[in-house]
Amino acid sequence: MALEDLHHNFLTGRLEDMVRWARRASVWPATFGLACCAIEMMAAGAADYDLARYGMEVFRNSPRQADLMIVAGRVSQKMAPVLRQVYDQMMEPKWVISMGVCASSGGMFNNYAIVQGVDQVVPVDVYAPGCPPSPETLMHAIFTLHEKIRTGEVLQRRGGATPPAASSDGWTPVVPVAVRLGTPT
Amino acid sequence: MIPLPPTAPPGVACADALACDVACFPTSGAYLDLVRAWRDDGFEICVDLCGVDYLGHPGRVLPEGVVATRFEVVVNLLSVSSRRRVRVRVQAGDREPRVHSLFDLYPGTEAMEREAFDLFGILFDGHPDLTRILMPEDWEGHPLRKDYAVGRVPVQFKEAPGPR
Amino acid sequence: MSDVTHETTVRVAERVERLTAETSEGPQGLRERRSTGPDELGREVGAVLRGTGITLDPRDVDVERHDDETMIINMGPAHPATHGVLRLMLELDGEYVLRTKPVIGYLHTGMEKTGETLSYVQGATNVTRMDYLSPISNELGYCTAVETLLGVELPERAIWIRMMMAELNRMASHLVWMATNGMDLGSTSMMIYGFRERELILAFFEKTTGLRMNNNYVRPGGVAADLPDGWEDDVTVICDTILERTDEYDELLTGQPIFRGRMEGVAPISAEEAMALGVTGPILRSTGVAWDLRRTMPYLAYDQVDFDVIVGTYGDNFDRFAVRLNEIRESVRIVRQCVERMPGGDYRAQDAKVTPPPRARIDESMEALIHHFKLFTEGFQVPVGEAYTAIESPRGELGCYLVSDGGPHPFRMHVRAPSFANLQAVPLMMRGGMVSDAITVISSIDPILGEVDR
Ligand code: SF4
């Protein structure tokens, strides 16, 4: 072997593990604060809880530079398309944490205005319970996500199981038009 | 109870109200003039304007001579100089609730009237920009009406199909 | 070759159109100049003047400008500097802002509708989520309205506990404001300091109420629990620390030339304008109007404590900053007096109608158990009537309009959110300013979108 002239140590590993390790150690969240939960998310990033310890203090303002979307708060019907658009703008690989009961299931607001679970709009990896989840809960969710990244697939696209088929104009995928409920009479 | 200002239109019914100096019940014709009179009397701020849908609440107390309608617009005025509060409750109608806008008197009611329009469908004559404010633009119905169910609604995406 | 480029351009244009169509809110947004009348162009100026009888100066409206000279940009709703999900559409001439229109509703939660389905006891859980930086104020506003309708007398201790908690919450809220305002101006260290101090208060809240935010602590008829043992020491430590730290902020920010340069003289608003637009709270006080409901229309025991109402002079960004900074100090003063003078006794009204029986009685007596059960499943009935009560939240007058039909649920619950009204001052404050100042203007208004949209 040609290793005799090597004068320092080296480690061997699988490329997949390397990629996973790198991804896990520097998850950059997008700032997507919506409601009360966002304040706790900010608190988690501030001095006392200090997310910088896990390589994720850089909250990116541009979705293009982020790979984790923390949906922190209730998603209203008006916000849903915006949320989806921000998600679509994020680069693969990307993950989503649904923070708080509102984002996860609508929480106490079972009414006309709130999307009952953000998983109707984007695929969710980890749900953090609580109203609001304390920064510790959020951190636990992040560790769960780290674990998921550490053991997950490296090459899988996450933005949807099957890439949407191109339609006749070569650009727009055909999506079903939303069903709308009118005012009950 | 404090007396009505001298410039107020005649025949406005008044009553005592909780945590407030007086509640007035003008007809929708006298509404604008009454609020103007209060404003000239030193009520600088219109703190609140909201709609109420009284469908299914038969027992509300109104002074004599006031005909109850389904929709009511409630305006709370505040006088910073004399530390008083006044409430104006105007009956807005049943089928097509409609009152005059207060925008010319208090520009701060712009958003509040839009909110009342959005959530109750109350129309405000003379409002410069009566569009929805809280709900998406193409939403159907006025959610705070009593005959609008509370229940969940499936996600409504805009009809324009995006590249997703 | 040229065909291909043309096709691509068309495709890109189409795509852009689709993308915007997906999230556009049509007429809720800002219209293009060519389809806007002069009245509307000068609305921010004209609207305010109309109230005072002065007519619009055409020079303020600049009707002769055209679409190709100006540009409409869209800020938000997912923008880091808009404090949540506020969306602003700005019409710019180069660097200068001509017109602004806030588009709101991205956090509309339907709380007023949900409030109609919850009993009066549960209602506080609902309203506390509106203004998530000062949940105690929300609960207080709601409970005051319920108690006004009920005519319940509160015990002294409940009143003082409420007052102390509300003031602690005001400090926490202003601290977060200082933090985010600092961050908007690029002073990242302020962000970390503000949140660090807030943690002190939240730790005390967690100890007392069980939750860091959204406490649901103030309930109709009193508060949910008594203060924990040793609370005096905790609160004294909080007061000492925060007082010391406000002096540090003073040093860090007030005298700093960059900070002053970005705050002083930016976005002034006059007292008349503020009042015409329904603006209250620190923004109104910064224009020199000493209007603080704690002083002018006292509720709780604010007439028995000693504090100053802070006012500004010019109504610009810097005044709003100074008012808030000094309000933290005044809150510390009030809290200290609460610690000294906290009366003994019950922490909730012993009115069997609204208050559950004490825990010990539930174990012994069947009636007490049934009473407890009924109170929390059915709720109590409130006499027919309507009331509007207002308190001073950290952002201004927080009012609650309640209509009762005699049942256990409110017939209509409306909250007059201070931020909702304050936000209407944005177009006026921004007009003629630089687009880079837009950030500081939004932050100096301190809108909480949860409360704006409810
Ligand atoms: S889960 Fe609770 S804290 Fe989070 S957004 Fe919903 S109401 Fe607010």
mmCIF file of C-alpha atoms in Angstrom, chain C residues 129-265:
data_model
loop_
_atom_site.group_PDB
_atom_site.id
_atom_site.type_symbol
_atom_site.label_atom_id
_atom_site.label_comp_id
_atom_site.label_asym_id
_atom_site.label_seq_id
_atom_site.Cartn_x
_atom_site.Cartn_y
_atom_site.Cartn_z
ATOM 1 C CA ARG C 129 -53.278 33.753 22.988
ATOM 2 C CA MET C 130 -54.060 37.008 21.251
ATOM 3 C CA ASP C 131 -51.255 39.236 22.355
ATOM 4 C CA TYR C 132 -48.630 36.663 23.065
ATOM 5 C CA LEU C 133 -46.140 39.055 24.561
ATOM 6 C CA SER C 134 -48.457 40.202 27.305
ATOM 7 C CA PRO C 135 -50.889 37.365 27.933
ATOM 8 C CA ILE C 136 -51.748 38.616 31.422
ATOM 9 C CA SER C 137 -53.067 41.892 30.030
ATOM 10 C CA ASN C 138 -55.382 40.043 27.689
ATOM 11 C CA GLU C 139 -56.772 37.895 30.445
ATOM 12 C CA LEU C 140 -57.145 40.937 32.608
ATOM 13 C CA GLY C 141 -59.078 42.805 29.923
ATOM 14 C CA TYR C 142 -61.410 39.893 29.361
ATOM 15 C CA CYS C 143 -61.944 39.111 33.029
ATOM 16 C CA THR C 144 -62.625 42.746 33.837
ATOM 17 C CA ALA C 145 -65.419 42.719 31.293
ATOM 18 C CA VAL C 146 -66.875 39.487 32.674
ATOM 19 C CA GLU C 147 -66.694 40.809 36.210
ATOM 20 C CA THR C 148 -68.328 44.064 35.201
ATOM 21 C CA LEU C 149 -71.247 42.121 33.789
ATOM 22 C CA LEU C 150 -71.402 39.859 36.825
ATOM 23 C CA GLY C 151 -70.898 42.583 39.380
ATOM 24 C CA VAL C 152 -68.422 40.512 41.384
ATOM 25 C CA GLU C 153 -66.316 42.257 44.013
ATOM 26 C CA LEU C 154 -62.697 41.171 44.058
ATOM 27 C CA PRO C 155 -60.724 40.640 47.258
ATOM 28 C CA GLU C 156 -57.837 43.027 47.812
ATOM 29 C CA ARG C 157 -55.160 40.403 47.382
ATOM 30 C CA ALA C 158 -56.463 39.324 43.994
ATOM 31 C CA ILE C 159 -56.346 42.918 42.820
ATOM 32 C CA TRP C 160 -52.762 43.419 43.906
ATOM 33 C CA ILE C 161 -51.617 40.081 42.524
ATOM 34 C CA ARG C 162 -53.174 40.967 39.191
ATOM 35 C CA MET C 163 -51.526 44.333 39.211
ATOM 36 C CA MET C 164 -48.127 42.919 40.008
ATOM 37 C CA MET C 165 -48.356 40.229 37.374
ATOM 38 C CA ALA C 166 -49.554 42.704 34.777
ATOM 39 C CA GLU C 167 -46.620 44.987 35.483
ATOM 40 C CA LEU C 168 -44.127 42.132 35.364
ATOM 41 C CA ASN C 169 -45.644 41.201 32.052
ATOM 42 C CA ARG C 170 -45.319 44.758 30.827
ATOM 43 C CA MET C 171 -41.620 44.625 31.604
ATOM 44 C CA ALA C 172 -41.229 41.339 29.749
ATOM 45 C CA SER C 173 -43.115 42.704 26.784
ATOM 46 C CA HIS C 174 -41.074 45.890 26.586
ATOM 47 C CA LEU C 175 -37.897 43.872 26.974
ATOM 48 C CA VAL C 176 -38.790 41.758 23.975
ATOM 49 C CA TRP C 177 -39.570 44.936 22.130
ATOM 50 C CA MET C 178 -36.149 46.335 22.973
ATOM 51 C CA ALA C 179 -34.610 43.074 21.828
ATOM 52 C CA THR C 180 -36.361 42.889 18.487
ATOM 53 C CA ASN C 181 -35.982 46.584 17.880
ATOM 54 C CA GLY C 182 -32.285 46.212 18.509
ATOM 55 C CA MET C 183 -32.108 43.352 16.093
ATOM 56 C CA ASP C 184 -33.947 45.275 13.399
ATOM 57 C CA LEU C 185 -31.354 47.984 13.702
ATOM 58 C CA GLY C 186 -28.534 45.472 13.519
ATOM 59 C CA SER C 187 -27.645 45.524 17.187
ATOM 60 C CA THR C 188 -27.688 41.781 17.673
ATOM 61 C CA SER C 189 -26.355 41.920 21.193
ATOM 62 C CA MET C 190 -29.460 43.793 22.298
ATOM 63 C CA MET C 191 -31.466 40.858 21.033
ATOM 64 C CA ILE C 192 -29.616 38.491 23.316
ATOM 65 C CA TYR C 193 -29.783 40.815 26.313
ATOM 66 C CA GLY C 194 -33.486 41.446 26.004
ATOM 67 C CA PHE C 195 -34.333 37.782 25.901
ATOM 68 C CA ARG C 196 -31.933 37.046 28.746
ATOM 69 C CA GLU C 197 -33.754 39.405 31.085
ATOM 70 C CA ARG C 198 -37.113 38.197 29.935
ATOM 71 C CA GLU C 199 -36.211 34.684 31.015
ATOM 72 C CA LEU C 200 -36.013 35.915 34.611
ATOM 73 C CA ILE C 201 -39.612 37.041 34.500
ATOM 74 C CA LEU C 202 -40.771 33.966 32.648
ATOM 75 C CA ALA C 203 -39.143 31.737 35.238
ATOM 76 C CA PHE C 204 -41.213 33.472 37.891
ATOM 77 C CA PHE C 205 -44.331 33.123 35.774
ATOM 78 C CA GLU C 206 -43.672 29.450 35.334
ATOM 79 C CA LYS C 207 -43.312 29.062 39.058
ATOM 80 C CA THR C 208 -46.543 30.886 39.764
ATOM 81 C CA THR C 209 -48.816 29.957 36.894
ATOM 82 C CA GLY C 210 -47.318 26.735 35.580
ATOM 83 C CA LEU C 211 -46.612 28.092 32.127
ATOM 84 C CA ARG C 212 -44.093 30.454 30.657
ATOM 85 C CA MET C 213 -46.490 32.127 28.268
ATOM 86 C CA ASN C 214 -50.219 31.981 27.654
ATOM 87 C CA ASN C 215 -50.639 31.625 31.371
ATOM 88 C CA ASN C 216 -54.413 31.580 31.807
ATOM 89 C CA TYR C 217 -53.693 32.904 35.271
ATOM 90 C CA VAL C 218 -56.243 35.662 35.649
ATOM 91 C CA ARG C 219 -59.702 34.124 35.846
ATOM 92 C CA PRO C 220 -63.103 35.687 36.356
ATOM 93 C CA GLY C 221 -63.330 36.273 40.074
ATOM 94 C CA GLY C 222 -59.651 36.382 40.920
ATOM 95 C CA VAL C 223 -56.530 34.539 39.896
ATOM 96 C CA ALA C 224 -55.928 30.842 39.380
ATOM 97 C CA ALA C 225 -53.466 30.268 42.207
ATOM 98 C CA ASP C 226 -51.839 32.068 45.066
ATOM 99 C CA LEU C 227 -48.283 33.303 44.786
ATOM 100 C CA PRO C 228 -45.692 30.641 45.605
ATOM 101 C CA ASP C 229 -43.712 30.674 48.841
ATOM 102 C CA GLY C 230 -40.812 33.039 48.777
ATOM 103 C CA TRP C 231 -42.210 35.097 45.929
ATOM 104 C CA GLU C 232 -41.058 38.325 47.546
ATOM 105 C CA ASP C 233 -37.428 37.353 47.118
ATOM 106 C CA ASP C 234 -37.885 36.273 43.520
ATOM 107 C CA VAL C 235 -39.638 39.462 42.598
ATOM 108 C CA THR C 236 -37.136 41.637 44.390
ATOM 109 C CA VAL C 237 -34.287 39.962 42.546
ATOM 110 C CA ILE C 238 -36.092 40.505 39.246
ATOM 111 C CA CYS C 239 -36.642 44.173 40.036
ATOM 112 C CA ASP C 240 -33.055 44.769 41.086
ATOM 113 C CA THR C 241 -31.605 43.009 38.083
ATOM 114 C CA ILE C 242 -33.835 44.653 35.553
ATOM 115 C CA LEU C 243 -33.352 48.110 36.960
ATOM 116 C CA GLU C 244 -29.616 47.627 36.746
ATOM 117 C CA ARG C 245 -29.862 46.288 33.221
ATOM 118 C CA THR C 246 -32.017 49.143 31.973
ATOM 119 C CA ASP C 247 -29.142 51.438 32.874
ATOM 120 C CA GLU C 248 -26.918 49.224 30.774
ATOM 121 C CA TYR C 249 -29.310 49.503 27.828
ATOM 122 C CA ASP C 250 -29.301 53.214 28.310
ATOM 123 C CA GLU C 251 -25.551 53.210 27.954
ATOM 124 C CA LEU C 252 -25.600 50.776 25.089
ATOM 125 C CA LEU C 253 -28.273 52.465 23.021
ATOM 126 C CA THR C 254 -29.351 55.906 24.108
ATOM 127 C CA GLY C 255 -26.029 57.610 23.685
ATOM 128 C CA GLN C 256 -24.923 55.657 20.683
ATOM 129 C CA PRO C 257 -24.605 57.834 17.566
ATOM 130 C CA ILE C 258 -25.664 55.180 15.055
ATOM 131 C CA PHE C 259 -28.701 54.264 17.062
ATOM 132 C CA ARG C 260 -29.686 57.881 17.520
ATOM 133 C CA GLY C 261 -29.126 58.590 13.877
ATOM 134 C CA ARG C 262 -31.548 55.890 12.892
ATOM 135 C CA MET C 263 -34.146 56.766 15.481
ATOM 136 C CA GLU C 264 -34.171 60.507 15.955
ATOM 137 C CA GLY C 265 -36.528 62.469 13.813
#
